[in-house]
Coordinates of C-alpha atoms and ligand atoms in Angstrom, one line a residue:
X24 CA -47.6 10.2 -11.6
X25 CA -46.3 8.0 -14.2
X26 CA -48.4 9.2 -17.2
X27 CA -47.6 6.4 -19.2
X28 CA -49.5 4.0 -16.7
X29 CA -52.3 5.9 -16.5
X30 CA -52.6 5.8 -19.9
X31 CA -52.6 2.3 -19.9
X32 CA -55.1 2.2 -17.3
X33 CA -57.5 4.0 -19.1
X34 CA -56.9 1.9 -21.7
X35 CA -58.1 -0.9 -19.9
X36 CA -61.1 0.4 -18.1
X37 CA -62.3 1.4 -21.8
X38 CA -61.3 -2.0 -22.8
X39 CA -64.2 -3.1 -20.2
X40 CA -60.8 -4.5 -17.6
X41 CA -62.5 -3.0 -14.6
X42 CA -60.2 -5.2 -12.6
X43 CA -56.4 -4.6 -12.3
X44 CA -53.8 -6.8 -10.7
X45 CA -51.0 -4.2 -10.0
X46 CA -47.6 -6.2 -9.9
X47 CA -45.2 -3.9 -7.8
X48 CA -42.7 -4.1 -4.9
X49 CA -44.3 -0.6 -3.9
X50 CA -48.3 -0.4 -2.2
X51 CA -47.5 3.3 -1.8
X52 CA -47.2 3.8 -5.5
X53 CA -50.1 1.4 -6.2
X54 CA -52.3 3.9 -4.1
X55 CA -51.1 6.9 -6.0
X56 CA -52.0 5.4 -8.8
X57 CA -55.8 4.3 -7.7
X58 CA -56.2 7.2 -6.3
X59 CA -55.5 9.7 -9.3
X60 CA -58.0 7.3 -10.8
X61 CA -60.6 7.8 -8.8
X62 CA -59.4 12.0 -9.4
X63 CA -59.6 11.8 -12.5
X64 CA -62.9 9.8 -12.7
X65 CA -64.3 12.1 -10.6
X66 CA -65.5 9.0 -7.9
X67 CA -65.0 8.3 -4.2
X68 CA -61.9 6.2 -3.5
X69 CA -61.5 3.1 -1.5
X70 CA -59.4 1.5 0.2
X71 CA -59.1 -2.0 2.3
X72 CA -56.1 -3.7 4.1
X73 CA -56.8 -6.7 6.4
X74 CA -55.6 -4.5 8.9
X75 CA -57.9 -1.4 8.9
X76 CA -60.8 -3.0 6.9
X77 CA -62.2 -1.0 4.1
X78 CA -61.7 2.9 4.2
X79 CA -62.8 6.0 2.6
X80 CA -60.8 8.8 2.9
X81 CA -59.5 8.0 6.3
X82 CA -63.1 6.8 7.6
X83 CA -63.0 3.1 8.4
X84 CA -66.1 0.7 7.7
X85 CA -67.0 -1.3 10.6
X86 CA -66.6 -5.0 10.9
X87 CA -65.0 -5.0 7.0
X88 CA -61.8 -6.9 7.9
X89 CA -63.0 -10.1 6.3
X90 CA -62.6 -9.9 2.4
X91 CA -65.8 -11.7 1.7
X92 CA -67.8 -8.4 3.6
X93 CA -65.9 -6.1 1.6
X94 CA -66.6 -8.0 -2.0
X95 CA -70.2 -8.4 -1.3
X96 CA -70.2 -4.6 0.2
X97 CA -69.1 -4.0 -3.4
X98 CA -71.1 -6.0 -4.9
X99 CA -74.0 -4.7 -3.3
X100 CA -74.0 -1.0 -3.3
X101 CA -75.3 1.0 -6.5
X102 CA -72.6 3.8 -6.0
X103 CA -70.1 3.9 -7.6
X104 CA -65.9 4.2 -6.5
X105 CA -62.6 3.4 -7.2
X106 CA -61.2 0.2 -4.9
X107 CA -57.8 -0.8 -4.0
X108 CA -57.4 -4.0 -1.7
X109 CA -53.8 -3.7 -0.5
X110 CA -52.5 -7.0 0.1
X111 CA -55.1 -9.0 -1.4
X112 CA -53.8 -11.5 -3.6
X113 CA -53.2 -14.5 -0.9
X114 CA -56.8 -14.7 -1.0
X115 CA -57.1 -15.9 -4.4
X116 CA -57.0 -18.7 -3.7
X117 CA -60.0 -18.9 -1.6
X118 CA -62.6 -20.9 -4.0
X119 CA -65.1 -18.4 -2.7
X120 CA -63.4 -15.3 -2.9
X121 CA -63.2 -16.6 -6.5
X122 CA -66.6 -16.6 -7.2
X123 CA -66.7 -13.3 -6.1
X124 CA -64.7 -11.7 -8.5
X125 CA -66.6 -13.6 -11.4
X126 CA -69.6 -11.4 -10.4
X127 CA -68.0 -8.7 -9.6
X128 CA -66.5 -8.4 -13.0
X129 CA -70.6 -8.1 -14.7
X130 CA -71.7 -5.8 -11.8
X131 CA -68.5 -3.2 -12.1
X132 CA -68.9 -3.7 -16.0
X133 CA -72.2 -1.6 -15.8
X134 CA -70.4 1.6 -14.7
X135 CA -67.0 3.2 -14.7
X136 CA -66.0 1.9 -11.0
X137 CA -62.7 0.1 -11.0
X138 CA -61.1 -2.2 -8.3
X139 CA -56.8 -2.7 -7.7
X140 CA -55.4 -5.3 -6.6
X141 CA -52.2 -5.7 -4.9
X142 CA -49.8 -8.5 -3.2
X143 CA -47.6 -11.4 -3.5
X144 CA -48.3 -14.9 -3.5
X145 CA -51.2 -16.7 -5.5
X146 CA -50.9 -16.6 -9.7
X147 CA -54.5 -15.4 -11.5
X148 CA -56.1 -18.8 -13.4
X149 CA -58.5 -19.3 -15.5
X150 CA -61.4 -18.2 -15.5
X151 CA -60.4 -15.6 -13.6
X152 CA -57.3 -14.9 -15.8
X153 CA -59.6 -13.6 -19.2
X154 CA -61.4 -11.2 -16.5
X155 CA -59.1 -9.3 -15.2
X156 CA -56.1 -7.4 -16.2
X157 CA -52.1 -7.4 -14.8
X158 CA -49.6 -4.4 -14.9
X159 CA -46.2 -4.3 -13.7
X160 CA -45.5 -1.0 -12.3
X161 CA -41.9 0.3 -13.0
X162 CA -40.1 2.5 -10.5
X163 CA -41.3 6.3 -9.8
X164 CA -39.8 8.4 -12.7
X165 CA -38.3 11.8 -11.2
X166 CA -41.2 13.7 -12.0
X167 CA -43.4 11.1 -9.3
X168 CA -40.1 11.9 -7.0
X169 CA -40.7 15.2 -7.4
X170 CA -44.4 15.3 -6.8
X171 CA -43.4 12.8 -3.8
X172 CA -41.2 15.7 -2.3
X173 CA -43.7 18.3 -2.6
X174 CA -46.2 16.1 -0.6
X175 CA -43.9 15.2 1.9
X176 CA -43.0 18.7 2.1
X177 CA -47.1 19.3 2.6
X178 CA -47.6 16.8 4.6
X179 CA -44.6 17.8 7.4
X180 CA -45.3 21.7 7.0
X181 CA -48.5 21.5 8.5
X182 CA -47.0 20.3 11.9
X183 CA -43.5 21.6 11.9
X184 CA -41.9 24.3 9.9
X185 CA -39.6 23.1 7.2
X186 CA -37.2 25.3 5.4
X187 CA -36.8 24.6 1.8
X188 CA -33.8 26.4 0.8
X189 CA -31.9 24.6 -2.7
X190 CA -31.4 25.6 -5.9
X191 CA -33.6 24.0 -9.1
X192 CA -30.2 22.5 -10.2
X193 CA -29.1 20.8 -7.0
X194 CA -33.1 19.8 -5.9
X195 CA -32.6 17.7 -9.6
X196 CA -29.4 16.1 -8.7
X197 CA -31.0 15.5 -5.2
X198 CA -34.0 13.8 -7.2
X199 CA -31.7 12.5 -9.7
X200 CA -30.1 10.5 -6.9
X201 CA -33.2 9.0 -5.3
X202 CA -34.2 7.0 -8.9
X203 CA -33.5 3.6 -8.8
X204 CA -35.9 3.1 -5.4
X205 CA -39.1 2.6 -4.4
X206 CA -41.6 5.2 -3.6
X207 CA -41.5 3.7 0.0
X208 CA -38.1 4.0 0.3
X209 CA -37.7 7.3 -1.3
X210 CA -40.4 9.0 1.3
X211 CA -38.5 6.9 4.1
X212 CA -35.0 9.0 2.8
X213 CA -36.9 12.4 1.8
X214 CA -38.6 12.1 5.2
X215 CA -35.9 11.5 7.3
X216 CA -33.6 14.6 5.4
X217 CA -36.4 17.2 6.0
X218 CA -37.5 16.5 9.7
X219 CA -33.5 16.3 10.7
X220 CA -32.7 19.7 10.7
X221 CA -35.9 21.2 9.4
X222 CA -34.6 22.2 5.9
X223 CA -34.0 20.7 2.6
X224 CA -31.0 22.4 1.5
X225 CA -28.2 21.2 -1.0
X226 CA -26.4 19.3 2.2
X227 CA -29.3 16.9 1.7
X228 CA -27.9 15.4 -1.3
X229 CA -24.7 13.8 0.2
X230 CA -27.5 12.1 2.8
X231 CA -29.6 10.8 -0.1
X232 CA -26.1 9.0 -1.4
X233 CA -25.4 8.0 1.4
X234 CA -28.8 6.3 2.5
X235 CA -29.4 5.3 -1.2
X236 CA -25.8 3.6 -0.9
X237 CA -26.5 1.9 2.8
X238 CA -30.0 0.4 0.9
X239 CA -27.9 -1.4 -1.6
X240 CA -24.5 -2.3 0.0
X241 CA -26.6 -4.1 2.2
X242 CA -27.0 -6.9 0.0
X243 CA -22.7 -7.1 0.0
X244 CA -21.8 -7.5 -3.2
X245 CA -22.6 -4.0 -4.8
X246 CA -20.9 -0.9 -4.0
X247 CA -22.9 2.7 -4.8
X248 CA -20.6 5.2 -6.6
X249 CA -21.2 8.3 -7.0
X250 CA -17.7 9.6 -9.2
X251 CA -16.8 13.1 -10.3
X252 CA -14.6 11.9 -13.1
X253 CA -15.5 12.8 -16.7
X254 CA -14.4 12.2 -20.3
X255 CA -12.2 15.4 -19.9
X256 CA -10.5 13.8 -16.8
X257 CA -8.9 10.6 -19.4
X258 CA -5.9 11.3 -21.5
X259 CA -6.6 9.8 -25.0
X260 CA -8.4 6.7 -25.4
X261 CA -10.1 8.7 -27.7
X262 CA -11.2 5.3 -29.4
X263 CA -13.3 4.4 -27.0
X264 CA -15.0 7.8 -25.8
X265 CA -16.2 8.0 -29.9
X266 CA -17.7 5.0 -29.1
X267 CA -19.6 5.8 -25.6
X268 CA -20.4 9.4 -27.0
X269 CA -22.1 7.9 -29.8
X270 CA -24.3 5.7 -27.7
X271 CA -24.9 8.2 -25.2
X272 CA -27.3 9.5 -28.2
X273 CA -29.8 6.2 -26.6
X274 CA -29.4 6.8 -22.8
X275 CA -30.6 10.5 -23.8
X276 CA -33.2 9.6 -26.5
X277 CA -33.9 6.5 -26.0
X278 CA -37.7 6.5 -27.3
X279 CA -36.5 7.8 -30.8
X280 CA -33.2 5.1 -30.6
X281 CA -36.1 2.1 -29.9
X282 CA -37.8 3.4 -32.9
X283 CA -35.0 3.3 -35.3
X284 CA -35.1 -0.8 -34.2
X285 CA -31.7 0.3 -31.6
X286 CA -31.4 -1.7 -28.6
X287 CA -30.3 -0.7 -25.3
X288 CA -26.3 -0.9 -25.4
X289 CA -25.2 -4.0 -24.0
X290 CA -21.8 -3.4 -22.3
X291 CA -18.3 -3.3 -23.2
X292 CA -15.0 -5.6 -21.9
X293 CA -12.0 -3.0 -21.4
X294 CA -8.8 -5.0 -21.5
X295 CA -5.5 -4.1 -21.1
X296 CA -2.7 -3.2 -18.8
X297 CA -3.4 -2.7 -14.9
X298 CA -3.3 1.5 -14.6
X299 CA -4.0 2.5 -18.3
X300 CA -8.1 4.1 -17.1
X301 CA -10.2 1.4 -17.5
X302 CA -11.8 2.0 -14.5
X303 CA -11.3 5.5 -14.6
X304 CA -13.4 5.3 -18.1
X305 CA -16.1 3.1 -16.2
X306 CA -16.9 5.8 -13.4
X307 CA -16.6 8.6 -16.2
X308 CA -19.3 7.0 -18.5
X309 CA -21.8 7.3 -15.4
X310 CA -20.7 11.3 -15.0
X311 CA -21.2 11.6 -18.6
X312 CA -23.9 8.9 -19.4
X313 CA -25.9 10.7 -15.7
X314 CA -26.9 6.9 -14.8
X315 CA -26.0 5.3 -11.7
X316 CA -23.2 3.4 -11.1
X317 CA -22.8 -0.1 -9.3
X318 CA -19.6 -1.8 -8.6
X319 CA -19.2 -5.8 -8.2
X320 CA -16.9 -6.5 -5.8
X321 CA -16.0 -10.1 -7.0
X322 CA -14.1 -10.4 -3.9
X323 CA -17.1 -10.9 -1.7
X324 CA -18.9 -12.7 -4.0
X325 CA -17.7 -16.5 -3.3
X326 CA -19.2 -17.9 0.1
X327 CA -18.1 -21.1 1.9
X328 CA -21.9 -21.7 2.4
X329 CA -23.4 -23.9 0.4
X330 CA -26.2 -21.8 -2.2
X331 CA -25.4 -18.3 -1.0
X332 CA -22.3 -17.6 -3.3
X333 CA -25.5 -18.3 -6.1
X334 CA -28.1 -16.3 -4.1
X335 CA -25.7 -13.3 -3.8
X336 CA -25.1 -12.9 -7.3
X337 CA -28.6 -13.4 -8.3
X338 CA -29.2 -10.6 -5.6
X339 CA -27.0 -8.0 -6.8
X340 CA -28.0 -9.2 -10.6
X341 CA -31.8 -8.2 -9.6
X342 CA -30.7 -5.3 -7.9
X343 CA -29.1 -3.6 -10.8
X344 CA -32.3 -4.6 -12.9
X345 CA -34.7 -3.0 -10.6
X346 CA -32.7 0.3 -10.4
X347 CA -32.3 0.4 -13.8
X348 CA -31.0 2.3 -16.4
X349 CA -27.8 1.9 -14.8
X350 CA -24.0 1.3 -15.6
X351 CA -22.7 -2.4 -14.2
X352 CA -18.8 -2.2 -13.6
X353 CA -16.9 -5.3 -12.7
X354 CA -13.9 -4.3 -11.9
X355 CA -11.2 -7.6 -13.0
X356 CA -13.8 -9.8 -14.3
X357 CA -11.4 -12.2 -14.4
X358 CA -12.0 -12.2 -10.8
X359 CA -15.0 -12.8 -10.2
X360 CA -15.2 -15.7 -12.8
X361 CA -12.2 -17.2 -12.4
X362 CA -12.8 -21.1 -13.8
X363 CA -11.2 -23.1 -11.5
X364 CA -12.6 -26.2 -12.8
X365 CA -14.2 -28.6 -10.7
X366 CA -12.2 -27.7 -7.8
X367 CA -14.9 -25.8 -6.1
X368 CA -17.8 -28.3 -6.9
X369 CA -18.5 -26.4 -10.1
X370 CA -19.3 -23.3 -8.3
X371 CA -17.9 -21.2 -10.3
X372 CA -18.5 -22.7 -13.6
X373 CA -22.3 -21.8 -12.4
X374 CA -21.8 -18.4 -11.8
X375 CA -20.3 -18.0 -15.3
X376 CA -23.0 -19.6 -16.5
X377 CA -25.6 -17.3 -14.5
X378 CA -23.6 -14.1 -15.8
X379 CA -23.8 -15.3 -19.6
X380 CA -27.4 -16.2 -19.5
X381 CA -27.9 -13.1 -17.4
X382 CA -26.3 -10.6 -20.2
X383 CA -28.6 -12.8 -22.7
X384 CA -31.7 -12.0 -20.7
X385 CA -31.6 -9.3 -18.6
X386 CA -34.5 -7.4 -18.1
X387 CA -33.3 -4.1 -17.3
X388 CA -31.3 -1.4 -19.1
X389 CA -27.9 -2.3 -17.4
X390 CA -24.8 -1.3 -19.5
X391 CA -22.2 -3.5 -18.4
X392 CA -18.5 -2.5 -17.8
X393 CA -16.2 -4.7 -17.3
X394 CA -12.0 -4.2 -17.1
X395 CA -9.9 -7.1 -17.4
X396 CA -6.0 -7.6 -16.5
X397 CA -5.2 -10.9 -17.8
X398 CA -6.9 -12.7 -20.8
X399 CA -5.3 -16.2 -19.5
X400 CA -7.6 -16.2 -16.7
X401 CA -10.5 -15.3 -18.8
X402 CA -13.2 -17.9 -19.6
X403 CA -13.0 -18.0 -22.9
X404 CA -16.8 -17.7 -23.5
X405 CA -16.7 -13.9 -22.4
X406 CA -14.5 -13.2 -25.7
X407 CA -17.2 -14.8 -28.0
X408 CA -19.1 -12.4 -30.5
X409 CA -21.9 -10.9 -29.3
X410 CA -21.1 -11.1 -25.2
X411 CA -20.3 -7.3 -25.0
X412 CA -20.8 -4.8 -28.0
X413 CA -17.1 -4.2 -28.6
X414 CA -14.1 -5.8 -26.6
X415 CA -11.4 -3.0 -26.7
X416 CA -7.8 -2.7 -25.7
X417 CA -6.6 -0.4 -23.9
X418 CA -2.6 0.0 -24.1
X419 CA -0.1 1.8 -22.3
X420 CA 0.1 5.3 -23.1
X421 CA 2.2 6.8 -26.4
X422 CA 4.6 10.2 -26.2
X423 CA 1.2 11.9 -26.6
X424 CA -0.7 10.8 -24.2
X425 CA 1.7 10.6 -21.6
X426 CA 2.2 14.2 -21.9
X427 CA -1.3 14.6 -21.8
X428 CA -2.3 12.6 -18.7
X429 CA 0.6 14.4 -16.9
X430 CA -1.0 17.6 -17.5
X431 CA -3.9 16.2 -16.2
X432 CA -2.4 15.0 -13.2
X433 CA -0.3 18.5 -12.5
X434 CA -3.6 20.7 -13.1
X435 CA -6.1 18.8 -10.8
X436 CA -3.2 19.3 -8.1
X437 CA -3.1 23.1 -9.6
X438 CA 1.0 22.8 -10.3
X439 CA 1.9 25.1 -13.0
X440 CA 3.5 23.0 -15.7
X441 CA 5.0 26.2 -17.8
X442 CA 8.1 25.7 -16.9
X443 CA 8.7 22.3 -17.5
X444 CA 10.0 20.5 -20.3
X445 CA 6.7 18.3 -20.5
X446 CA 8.3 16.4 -24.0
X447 CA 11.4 15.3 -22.1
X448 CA 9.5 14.3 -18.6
X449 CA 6.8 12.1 -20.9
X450 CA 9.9 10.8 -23.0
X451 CA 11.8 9.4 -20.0
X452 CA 8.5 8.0 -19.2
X453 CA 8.3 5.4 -21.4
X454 CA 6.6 2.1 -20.7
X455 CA 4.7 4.1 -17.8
X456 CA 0.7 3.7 -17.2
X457 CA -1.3 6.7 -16.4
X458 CA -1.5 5.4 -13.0
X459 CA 2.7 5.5 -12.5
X460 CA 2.5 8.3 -14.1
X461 CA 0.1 9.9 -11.6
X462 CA 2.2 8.3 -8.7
X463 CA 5.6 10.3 -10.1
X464 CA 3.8 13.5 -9.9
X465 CA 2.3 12.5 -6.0
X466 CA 5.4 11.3 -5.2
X467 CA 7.4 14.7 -6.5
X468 CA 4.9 16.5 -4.6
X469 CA 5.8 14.8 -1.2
X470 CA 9.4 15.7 -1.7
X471 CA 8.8 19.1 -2.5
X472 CA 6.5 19.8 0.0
X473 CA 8.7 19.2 2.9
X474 CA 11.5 21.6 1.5
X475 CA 8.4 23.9 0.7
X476 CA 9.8 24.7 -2.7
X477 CA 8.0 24.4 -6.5
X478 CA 7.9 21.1 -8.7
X479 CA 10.5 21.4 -10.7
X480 CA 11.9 19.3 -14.0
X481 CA 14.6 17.7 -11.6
X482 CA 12.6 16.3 -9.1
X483 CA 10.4 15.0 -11.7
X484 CA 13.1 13.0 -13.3
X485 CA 14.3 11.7 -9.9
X486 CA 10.9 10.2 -9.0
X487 CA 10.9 9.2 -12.6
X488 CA 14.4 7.5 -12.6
X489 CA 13.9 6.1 -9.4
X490 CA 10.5 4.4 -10.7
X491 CA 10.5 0.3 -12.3
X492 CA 7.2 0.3 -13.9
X493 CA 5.6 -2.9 -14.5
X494 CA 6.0 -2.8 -18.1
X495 CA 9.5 -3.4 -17.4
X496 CA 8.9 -6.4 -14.7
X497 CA 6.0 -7.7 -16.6
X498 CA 7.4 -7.0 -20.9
X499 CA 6.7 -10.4 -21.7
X500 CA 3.2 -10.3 -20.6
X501 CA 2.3 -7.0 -21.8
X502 CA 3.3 -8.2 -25.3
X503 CA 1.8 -11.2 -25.5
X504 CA -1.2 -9.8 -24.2
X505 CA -0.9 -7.0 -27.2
X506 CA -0.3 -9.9 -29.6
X507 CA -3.6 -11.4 -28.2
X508 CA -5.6 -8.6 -28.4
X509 CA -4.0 -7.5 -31.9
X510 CA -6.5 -9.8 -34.2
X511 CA -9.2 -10.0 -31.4
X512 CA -10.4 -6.3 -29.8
X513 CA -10.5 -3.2 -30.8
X514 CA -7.9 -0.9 -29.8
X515 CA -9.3 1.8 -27.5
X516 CA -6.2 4.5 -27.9
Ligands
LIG28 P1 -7.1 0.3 -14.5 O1 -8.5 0.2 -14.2 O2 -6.8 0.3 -16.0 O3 -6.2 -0.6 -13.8 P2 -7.3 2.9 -13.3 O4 -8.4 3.5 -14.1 O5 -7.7 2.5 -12.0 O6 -6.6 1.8 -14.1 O7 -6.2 4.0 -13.2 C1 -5.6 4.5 -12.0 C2 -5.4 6.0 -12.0 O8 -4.4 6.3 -13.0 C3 -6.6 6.7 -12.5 O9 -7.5 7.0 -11.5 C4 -6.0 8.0 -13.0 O10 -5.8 8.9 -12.0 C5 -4.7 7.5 -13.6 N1 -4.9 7.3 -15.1 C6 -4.7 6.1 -15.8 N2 -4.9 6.3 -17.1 C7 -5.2 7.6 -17.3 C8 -5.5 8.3 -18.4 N3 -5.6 7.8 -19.7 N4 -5.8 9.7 -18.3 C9 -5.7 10.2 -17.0 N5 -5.4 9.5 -15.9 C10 -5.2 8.2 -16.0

């Protein structure tokens, strides 16, 4: 359990709060919570549900549907217990059920029995509001997601056999993979992995992405990634990795970074010419940063329906919140929001205006990436001071580093580049992007396979010479982009 709640708990059951409103998404945590209370306290735990009426362990109460039997239940017996009333708030608003909890709050004062709360619906008012305390709970932290598995494991084992057979280092990647959901969603997915085929193995992991990735593409506009790349995989930019290795110092401390007065980072607008890595860096960060990453697709963002353009965004913004800490990316921001004046009835002058307030307010730790082609399209109130942490540029690639990202390119497709003259090949390159770059060596490859024979030098400079990279349809823009971006960003190469 999250030992920073049940700190605060305590807290507040010192502090004479015997009542707690717990604020969560997730009933099965709330009861793990209550119930390591009542552990811990050394007292019998209840619970009620309209449903089963009030329980203790697993023995039901007769006739204790009705909320006003189980209150004065509580407020009559002298023994005491630890309460949680699952899906009780609704019935705050009954005047009576009000009274109640007034004296309910002197008789549980007397000892050390405590009463949860849970639901949605009716806000706490005066008087009642002084009485009794609220807590948000945040999402299970891997360690409850490991204590989950166990249980689960438990739980199963005593009807079927289940195999565990993984490693430590792949059971925390499968763990790893599971933050960002509810408890009830994580025991649906653990569930489901072990009673399959019996055994939780290191297969199991891909099925956690992939069920983790169903749960949140099902909204539409986010996409789950899950990349390999890392900062070894980018030819320079070596600008820009100083900068994310140096705030990778919070996503790994961040307790000590908040007490130096550091705030979470922000985010960071990559602009610069289509194929130079900038969404190459994006999915690296989350490989190197080890937070999840989630992809706006701005394409399915706009609706024709009236309000659900507005409603999808807001979706996917509270989605990132919620599985927070996580890395943002949106991919051609100048996409998504595009201002197209009042030609789509303000729409999309809205959604910018939900994005900036958004990034002003946000409650989660979401580090926002976002890679931009072209500056014209670009509201201009994304480039004002303060938006994103840094705005860099990211150019097209120098002699160096075009020599570098083809060595990159030949070793992930293990082609020995010994014999060839890699200073020539990334001369006669000039004006390329990493990604035409990494298209000349696929391309070499295709010819070469057929005839079965080596890359060599020759067929390099064929697919080279027979390449018009944009730089060369698209100079103009490219420069007056760099002239843009000369006064205004920082370069990332
Ligand atoms: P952008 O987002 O800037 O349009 P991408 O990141 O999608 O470009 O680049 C496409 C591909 O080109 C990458 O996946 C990578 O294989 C290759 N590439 C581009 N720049 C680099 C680089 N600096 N180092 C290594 N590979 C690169």
């Amino acid at each position: 359990m999250n030992d920073k709640i049940l700190n605060e708990i305590l807290v507040l059951l010192r502090s004479h709060y015997h009542i707690i409103n717990i604020e969560t998404v997730d009933d099965d945590r709330a009861y793990a919570i209550a119930k390591e209370v009542a552990e811990l306290k050394n007292l019998p735990f209840f619970e009620w549900s309209v449903h089963k009426g009030l329980m203790k362990m697993g023995d039901a109460f007769l006739d204790t549907q009705d909320i006003l039997k189980v209150l004065t239940y509580i407020s009559g017996t002298i023994d005491q217990g630890v309460y949680l009333l699952r899906g009780f708030k609704p019935f705050l608003e009954n005047t009576e059920v009000q009274s109640h909890l007034i004296s309910l709050v002197d008789r549980l004062n007397n000892d050390e029995s405590a009463l949860f709360f849970t639901g949605k619906g009716a806000h706490l008012e005066d008087p009642l509001k002084s009485h009794i305390a609220s807590l948000t709970l945040p999402l299970p932290t891997e360690n409850e997601l490991l204590k989950l598995l166990k249980q689960i494991y438990q739980d199963l084992s005593q009807k079927n056999k289940i195999e565990i057979n993984i490693s430590k280092k792949d059971l925390e990647v499968l763990i790893l993979n599971l933050k960002g959901l509810s408890l009830f969603e994580a025991k649906k997915i653990l569930t489901m992995v072990m009673v399959e085929d019996g055994i939780l193995s290191k297969n199991d992991i891909q099925k956690v992405i992939e069920s983790k990735k169903r749960l949140i593409e099902k909204e539409g506009v986010l996409e789950y990634y899950t990349p390999e790349e890392s900062f070894a995989d980018i030819a320079s930019l070596k600008g820009l990795k100083d900068w994310l290795k140096k705030r990778q110092y919070f996503i790994e401390k961040p307790d000590q970074a908040r007490k130096m007065g550091l705030d979470f980072p922000k985010g960071i607008l990559l602009l610069g010419v289509p194929g130079t890595g900038k969404s190459l860096c994006a999915k690296a960060v989350s490989q190197e940063w080890r937070l999840p990453l989630l992809r706006m697709d701005p394409a399915k963002l706009y609706s024709k329906y009236i309000g659900e353009t507005e409603s999808k965004f807001n979706k996917a913004m509270q989605i990132s919140e919620k599985m927070s800490p996580l890395i943002l990316w949106i991919d051609e921001i100048e996409k998504a929001f595009a201002s197209s004046g009042d030609s789509d009835g303000g729409l999309s002058q809205r959604i910018i205006g939900s994005f900036l307030s958004w990034m002003q307010e946000r409650k989660g730790d979401v580090f926002v990436i976002a890679t931009a082609n072209d500056i014209t399209k670009l509201p201009p109130e994304f480039l004002r001071k303060g938006r994103f942490d840094e705005i860099f540029f990211v150019d097209l690639p120098d002699q160096d580093s075009r020599k570098e990202i083809l060595k990159i390119h030949l070793k992930r497709r293990n082609l020995s580049y010994l014999n060839l003259e890699l200073d020539e090949l990334a001369m006669l390159m000039e004006g390329f992007s990493g990604a035409e770059i990494e298209q000349v060596i696929i391309s070499a490859l295709y010819s070469t396979l057929s005839d079965d024979v080596n890359i060599t030098h020759s067929v390099l400079e064929k697919e080279i010479t027979s390449t018009n990279p944009l730089s060369r349809t698209y100079g103009e823009k490219i420069q007056s982009l760099r002239n843009w971006a000369k006064t205004r960003t920082v370069s990332a190469n």
